[in-house]
Short mmCIF file of C-alpha atoms in Angstrom, two decimals:
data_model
loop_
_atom_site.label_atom_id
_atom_site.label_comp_id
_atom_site.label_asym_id
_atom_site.label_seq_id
_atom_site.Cartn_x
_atom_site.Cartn_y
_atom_site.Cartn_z
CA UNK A 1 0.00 0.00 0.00
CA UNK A 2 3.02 2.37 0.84
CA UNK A 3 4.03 2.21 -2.68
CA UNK A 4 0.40 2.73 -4.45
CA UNK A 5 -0.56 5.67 -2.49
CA UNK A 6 2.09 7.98 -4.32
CA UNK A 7 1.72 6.15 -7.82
CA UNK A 8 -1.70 7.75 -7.90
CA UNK A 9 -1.08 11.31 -8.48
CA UNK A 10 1.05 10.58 -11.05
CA UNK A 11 -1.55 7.81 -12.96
CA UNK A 12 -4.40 10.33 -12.20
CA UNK A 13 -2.84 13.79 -13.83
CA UNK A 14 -1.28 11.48 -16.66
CA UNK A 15 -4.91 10.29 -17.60
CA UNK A 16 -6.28 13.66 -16.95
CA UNK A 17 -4.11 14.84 -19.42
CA UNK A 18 -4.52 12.04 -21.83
CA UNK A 19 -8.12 13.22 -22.01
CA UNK A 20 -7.39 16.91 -22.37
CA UNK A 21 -5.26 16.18 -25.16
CA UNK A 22 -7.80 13.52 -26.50
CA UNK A 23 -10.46 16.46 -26.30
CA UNK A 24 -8.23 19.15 -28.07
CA UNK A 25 -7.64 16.56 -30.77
CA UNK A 26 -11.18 15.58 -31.22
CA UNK A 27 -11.94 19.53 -30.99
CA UNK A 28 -9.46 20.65 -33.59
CA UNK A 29 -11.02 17.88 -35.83
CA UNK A 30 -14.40 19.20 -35.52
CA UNK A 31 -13.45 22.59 -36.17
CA UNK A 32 -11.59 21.65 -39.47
CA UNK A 33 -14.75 19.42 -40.05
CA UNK A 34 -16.68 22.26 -40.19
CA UNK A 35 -14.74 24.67 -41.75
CA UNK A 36 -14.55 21.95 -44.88
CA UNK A 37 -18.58 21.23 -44.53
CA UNK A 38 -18.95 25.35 -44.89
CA UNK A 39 -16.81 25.35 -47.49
CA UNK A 40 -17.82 22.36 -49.92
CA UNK A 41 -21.33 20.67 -48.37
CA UNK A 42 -23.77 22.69 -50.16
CA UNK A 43 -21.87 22.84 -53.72
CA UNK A 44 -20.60 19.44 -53.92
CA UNK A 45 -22.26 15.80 -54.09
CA UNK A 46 -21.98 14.13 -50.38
CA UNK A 47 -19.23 11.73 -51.64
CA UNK A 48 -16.96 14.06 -53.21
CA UNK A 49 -17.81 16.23 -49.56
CA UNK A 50 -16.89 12.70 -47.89
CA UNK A 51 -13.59 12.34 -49.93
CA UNK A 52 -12.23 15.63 -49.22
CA UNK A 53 -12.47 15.09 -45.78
CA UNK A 54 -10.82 11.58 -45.93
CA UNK A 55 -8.36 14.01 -47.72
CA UNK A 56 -8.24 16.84 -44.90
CA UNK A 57 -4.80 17.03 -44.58
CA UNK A 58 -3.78 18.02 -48.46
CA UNK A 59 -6.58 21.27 -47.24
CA UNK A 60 -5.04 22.54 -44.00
CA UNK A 61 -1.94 24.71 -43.48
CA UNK A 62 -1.54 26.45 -40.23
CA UNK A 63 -5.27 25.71 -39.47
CA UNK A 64 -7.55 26.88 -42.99
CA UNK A 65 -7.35 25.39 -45.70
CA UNK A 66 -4.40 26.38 -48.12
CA UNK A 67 -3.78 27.33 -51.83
CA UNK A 68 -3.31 24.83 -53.80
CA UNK A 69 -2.47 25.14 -57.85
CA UNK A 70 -3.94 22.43 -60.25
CA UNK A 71 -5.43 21.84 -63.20
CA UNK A 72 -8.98 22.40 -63.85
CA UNK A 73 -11.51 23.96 -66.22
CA UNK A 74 -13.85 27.13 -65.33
CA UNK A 75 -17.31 27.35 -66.74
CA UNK A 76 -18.94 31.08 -66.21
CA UNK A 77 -22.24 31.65 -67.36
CA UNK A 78 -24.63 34.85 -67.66
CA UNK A 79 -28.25 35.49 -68.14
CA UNK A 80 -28.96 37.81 -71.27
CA UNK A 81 -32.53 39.35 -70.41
CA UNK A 82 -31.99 39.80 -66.30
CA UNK A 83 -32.14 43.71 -67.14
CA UNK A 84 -35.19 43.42 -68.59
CA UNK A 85 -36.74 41.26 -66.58
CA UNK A 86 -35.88 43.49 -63.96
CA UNK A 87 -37.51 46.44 -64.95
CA UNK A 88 -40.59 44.54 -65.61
CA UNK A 89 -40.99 42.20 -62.65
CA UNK A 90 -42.10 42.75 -58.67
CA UNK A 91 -39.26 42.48 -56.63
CA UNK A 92 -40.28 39.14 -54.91
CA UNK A 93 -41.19 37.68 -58.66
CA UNK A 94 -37.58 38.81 -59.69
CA UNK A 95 -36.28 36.63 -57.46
CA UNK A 96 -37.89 33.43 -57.98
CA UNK A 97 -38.07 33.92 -61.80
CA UNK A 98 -34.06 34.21 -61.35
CA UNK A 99 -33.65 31.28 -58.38
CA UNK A 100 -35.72 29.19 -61.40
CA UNK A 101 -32.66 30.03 -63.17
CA UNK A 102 -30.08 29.70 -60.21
CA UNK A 103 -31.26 26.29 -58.77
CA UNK A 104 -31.56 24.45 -62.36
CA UNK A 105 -27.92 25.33 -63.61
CA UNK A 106 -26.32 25.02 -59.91
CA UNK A 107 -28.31 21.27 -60.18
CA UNK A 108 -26.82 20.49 -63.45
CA UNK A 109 -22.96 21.78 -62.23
CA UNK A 110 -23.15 19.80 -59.22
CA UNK A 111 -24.39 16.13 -61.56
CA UNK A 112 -21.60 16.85 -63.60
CA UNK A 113 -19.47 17.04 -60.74
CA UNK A 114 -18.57 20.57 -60.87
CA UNK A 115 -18.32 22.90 -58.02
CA UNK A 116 -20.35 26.02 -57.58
CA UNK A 117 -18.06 28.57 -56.91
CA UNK A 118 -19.77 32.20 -57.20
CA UNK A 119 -23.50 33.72 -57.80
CA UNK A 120 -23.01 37.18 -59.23
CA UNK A 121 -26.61 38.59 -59.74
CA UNK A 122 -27.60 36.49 -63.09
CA UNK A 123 -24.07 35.16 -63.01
CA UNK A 124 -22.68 31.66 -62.28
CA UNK A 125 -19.69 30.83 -62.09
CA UNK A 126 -18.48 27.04 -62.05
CA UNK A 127 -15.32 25.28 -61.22
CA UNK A 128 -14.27 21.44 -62.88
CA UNK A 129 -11.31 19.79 -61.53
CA UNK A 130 -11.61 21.20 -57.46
CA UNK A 131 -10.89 20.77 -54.96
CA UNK A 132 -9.12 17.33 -55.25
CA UNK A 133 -6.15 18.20 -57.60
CA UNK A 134 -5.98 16.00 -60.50
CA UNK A 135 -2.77 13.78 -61.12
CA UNK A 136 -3.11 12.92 -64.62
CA UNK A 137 -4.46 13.55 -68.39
CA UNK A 138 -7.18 11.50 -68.31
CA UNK A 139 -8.96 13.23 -65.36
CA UNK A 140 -7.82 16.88 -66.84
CA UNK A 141 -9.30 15.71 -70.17
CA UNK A 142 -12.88 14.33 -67.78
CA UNK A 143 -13.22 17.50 -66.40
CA UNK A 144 -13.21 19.33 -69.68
CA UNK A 145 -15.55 17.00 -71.45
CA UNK A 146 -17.95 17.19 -68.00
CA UNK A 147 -17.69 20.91 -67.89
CA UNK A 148 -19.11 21.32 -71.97
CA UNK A 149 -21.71 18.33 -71.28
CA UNK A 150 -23.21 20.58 -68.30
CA UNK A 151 -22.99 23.00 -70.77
CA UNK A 152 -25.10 21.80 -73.31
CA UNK A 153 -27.38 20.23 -70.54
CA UNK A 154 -27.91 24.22 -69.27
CA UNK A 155 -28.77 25.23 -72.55
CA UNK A 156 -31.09 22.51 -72.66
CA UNK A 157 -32.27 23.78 -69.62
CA UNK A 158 -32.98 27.02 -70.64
CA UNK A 159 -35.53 25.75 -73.37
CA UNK A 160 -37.46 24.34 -70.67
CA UNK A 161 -37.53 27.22 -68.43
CA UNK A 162 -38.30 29.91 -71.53
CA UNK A 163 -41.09 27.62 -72.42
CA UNK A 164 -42.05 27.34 -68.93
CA UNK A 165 -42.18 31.44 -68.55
CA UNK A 166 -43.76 31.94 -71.50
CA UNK A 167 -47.10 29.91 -70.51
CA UNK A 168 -46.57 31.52 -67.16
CA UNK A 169 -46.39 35.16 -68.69
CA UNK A 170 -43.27 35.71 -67.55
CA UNK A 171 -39.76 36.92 -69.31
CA UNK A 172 -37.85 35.08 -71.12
CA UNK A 173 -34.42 34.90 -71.24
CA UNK A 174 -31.12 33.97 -73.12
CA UNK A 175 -27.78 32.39 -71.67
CA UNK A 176 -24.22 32.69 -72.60
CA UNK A 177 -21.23 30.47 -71.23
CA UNK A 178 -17.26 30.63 -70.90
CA UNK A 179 -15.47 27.77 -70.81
CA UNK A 180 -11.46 27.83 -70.58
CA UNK A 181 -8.72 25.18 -69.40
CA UNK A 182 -5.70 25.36 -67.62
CA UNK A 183 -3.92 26.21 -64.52
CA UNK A 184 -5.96 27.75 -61.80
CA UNK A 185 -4.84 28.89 -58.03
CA UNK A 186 -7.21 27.43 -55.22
CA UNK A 187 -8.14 28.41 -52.00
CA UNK A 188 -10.12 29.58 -49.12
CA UNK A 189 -10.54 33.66 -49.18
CA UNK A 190 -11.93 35.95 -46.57
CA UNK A 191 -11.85 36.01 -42.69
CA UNK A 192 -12.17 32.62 -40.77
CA UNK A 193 -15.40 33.96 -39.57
CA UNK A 194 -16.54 34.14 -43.54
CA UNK A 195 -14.29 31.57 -45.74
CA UNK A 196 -14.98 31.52 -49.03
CA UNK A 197 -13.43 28.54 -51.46
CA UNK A 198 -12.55 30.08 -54.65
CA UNK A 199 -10.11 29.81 -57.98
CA UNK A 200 -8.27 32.82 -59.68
CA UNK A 201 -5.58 33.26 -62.04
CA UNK A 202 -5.22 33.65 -65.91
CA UNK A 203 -7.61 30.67 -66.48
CA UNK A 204 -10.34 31.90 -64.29
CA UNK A 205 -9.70 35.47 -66.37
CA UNK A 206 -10.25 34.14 -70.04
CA UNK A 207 -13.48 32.07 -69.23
CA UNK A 208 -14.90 35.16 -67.90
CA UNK A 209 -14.00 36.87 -70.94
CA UNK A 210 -15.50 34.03 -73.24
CA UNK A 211 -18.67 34.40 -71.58
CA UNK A 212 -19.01 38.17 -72.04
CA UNK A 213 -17.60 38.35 -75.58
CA UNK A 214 -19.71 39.84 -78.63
CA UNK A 215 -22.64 39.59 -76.17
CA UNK A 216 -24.79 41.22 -79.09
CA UNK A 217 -23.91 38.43 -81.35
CA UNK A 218 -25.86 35.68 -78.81
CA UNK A 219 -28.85 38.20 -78.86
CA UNK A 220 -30.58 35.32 -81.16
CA UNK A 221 -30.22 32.14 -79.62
CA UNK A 222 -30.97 30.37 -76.69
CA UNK A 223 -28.48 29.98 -75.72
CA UNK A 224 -24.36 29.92 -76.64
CA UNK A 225 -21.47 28.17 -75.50
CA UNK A 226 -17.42 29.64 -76.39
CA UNK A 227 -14.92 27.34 -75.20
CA UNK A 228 -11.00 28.12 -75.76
CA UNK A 229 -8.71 26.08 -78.12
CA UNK A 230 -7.16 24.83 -74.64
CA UNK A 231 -10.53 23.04 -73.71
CA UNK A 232 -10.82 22.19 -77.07
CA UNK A 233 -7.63 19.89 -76.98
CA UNK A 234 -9.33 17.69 -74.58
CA UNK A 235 -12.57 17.26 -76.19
CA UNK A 236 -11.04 15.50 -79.31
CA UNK A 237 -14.51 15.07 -81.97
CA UNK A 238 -16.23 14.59 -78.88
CA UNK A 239 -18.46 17.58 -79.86
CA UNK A 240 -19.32 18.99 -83.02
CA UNK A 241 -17.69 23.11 -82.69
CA UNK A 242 -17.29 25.66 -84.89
CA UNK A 243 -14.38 28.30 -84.80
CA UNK A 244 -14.94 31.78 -84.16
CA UNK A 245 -11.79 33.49 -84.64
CA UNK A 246 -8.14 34.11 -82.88
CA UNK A 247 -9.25 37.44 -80.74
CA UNK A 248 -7.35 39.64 -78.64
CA UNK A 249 -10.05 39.26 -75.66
CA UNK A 250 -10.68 42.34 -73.36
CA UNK A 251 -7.23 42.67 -70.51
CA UNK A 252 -5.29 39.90 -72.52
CA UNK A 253 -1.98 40.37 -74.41
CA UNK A 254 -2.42 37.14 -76.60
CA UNK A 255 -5.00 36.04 -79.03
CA UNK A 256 -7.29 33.46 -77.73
CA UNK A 257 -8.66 30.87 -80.88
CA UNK A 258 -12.31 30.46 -79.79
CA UNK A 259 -14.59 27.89 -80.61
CA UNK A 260 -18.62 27.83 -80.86
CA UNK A 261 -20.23 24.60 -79.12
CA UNK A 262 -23.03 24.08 -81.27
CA UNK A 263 -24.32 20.61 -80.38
CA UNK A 264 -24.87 17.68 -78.02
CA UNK A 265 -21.57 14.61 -77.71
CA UNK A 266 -21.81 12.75 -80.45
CA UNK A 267 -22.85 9.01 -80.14
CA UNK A 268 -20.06 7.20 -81.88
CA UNK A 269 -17.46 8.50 -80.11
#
């Protein structure tokens, strides 16, 4: 008994501390947990959501989630009509003639496997190929042939939904969409308090400017889809295109070859 007596102390602030330690660990995992969940939950499917944070260590630096450069495409689209619409419409029916709008094509992004990065009044934009960084061609070249399918599936989309205003008295509407490959920056932006996952760089700059060019010329239709010649290297005949031009786009030193998507992927390939 004369030695146990002093043994237990020692045993009793050594299990003490086991559990502090076990309760900062389990504490810092919930708060990276949650920070992820903020970040991805609502713009990702639940098993890409599950498989970033099986992942959780490529995301965290010094306790947010750090930059990351990788390969992906950027899809930006933009209603042609919102002005319009706008003038015409009640404030509350603005808003759920656009969330019609907003909910379809952030539906379609996310079964492609895309991630919804922005909402900029009638504005989308769309990331393929984040947040897990792709390791080879073939997933590069998936990403680019997913990101023009949701494409064509939005225009599709918008068919529906001008048909679906139109018995409904409502607006109607055209879209236009940016699509551009390449190297993007990734990362978490903003004050831990108001994180905000998000891509930039030169990539992120040229879809933008594919969506918005010669807006007047997509007046007519639909809807229209511009895609770079770097997406277009991964689509192979996948797609039946059209070229556009080489144009010096708006804030760009070099000409950009742009293509026209003009219909669905074609069967026998």
């Amino acid at each position: 008994l004369g030695w146990w007596i002093p043994s237990v102390p020692p045993v009793m602030a050594f299990l003490l501390s086991a559990a502090l330690v076990t309760s900062f660990i389990s504490h810092q995992e919930k708060k990276k947990r949650d920070v992820l969940m903020q970040l991805f939950s609502r713009h990702v499917s639940p098993e890409v959501a599950a498989s970033i944070w099986r992942q959780r260590d490529l995301f965290f630096s010094g306790g947010r989630p750090r930059s990351q450069k990788m390969a992906a495409t950027v899809l930006f689209s933009d209603l042609q009509g919102y002005t319009g619409a706008s003038e015409q419409l009640e404030p509350q029916l603005l808003i759920d003639w656009l969330n019609m709008y907003m909910e379809a094509m952030a539906d379609l992004v996310m079964e492609y496997g895309g991630v919804v990065d922005d909402y900029a009044g009638d504005g989308i934009k769309a990331n393929f190929g984040v947040p897990l960084p792709r390791t080879t061609e073939t997933e590069i070249k998936h990403d680019a042939v997913q990101a023009v399918s949701c494409a064509l599936s939005m225009g599709k989309q918008m068919e529906s939904l001008n048909i679906e205003w139109q018995r409904a008295g409502l607006p109607g509407a055209n879209m236009r969409v940016g699509i551009f490959s390449g190297e993007i920056v990734a990362g978490a932006l903003g004050s831990p308090q108001r994180l905000k996952y998000t891509t930039v760089g030169d990539t992120v700059n040229t879809a933008a400017r594919l969506e918005s060019y010669d807006k007047k010329s997509a007046e007519n239709n639909c809807w229209r889809i511009l895609i770079g010649d770097n997406t277009k290297h991964y689509l192979d005949s996948r797609f039946q295109v059209e070229f556009v031009g080489e144009v010096l786009l708006k804030g760009k030193d070099k000409r950009t070859a742009i293509y026209q998507v003009l219909d669905a992927e074609r069967e026998n390939d």
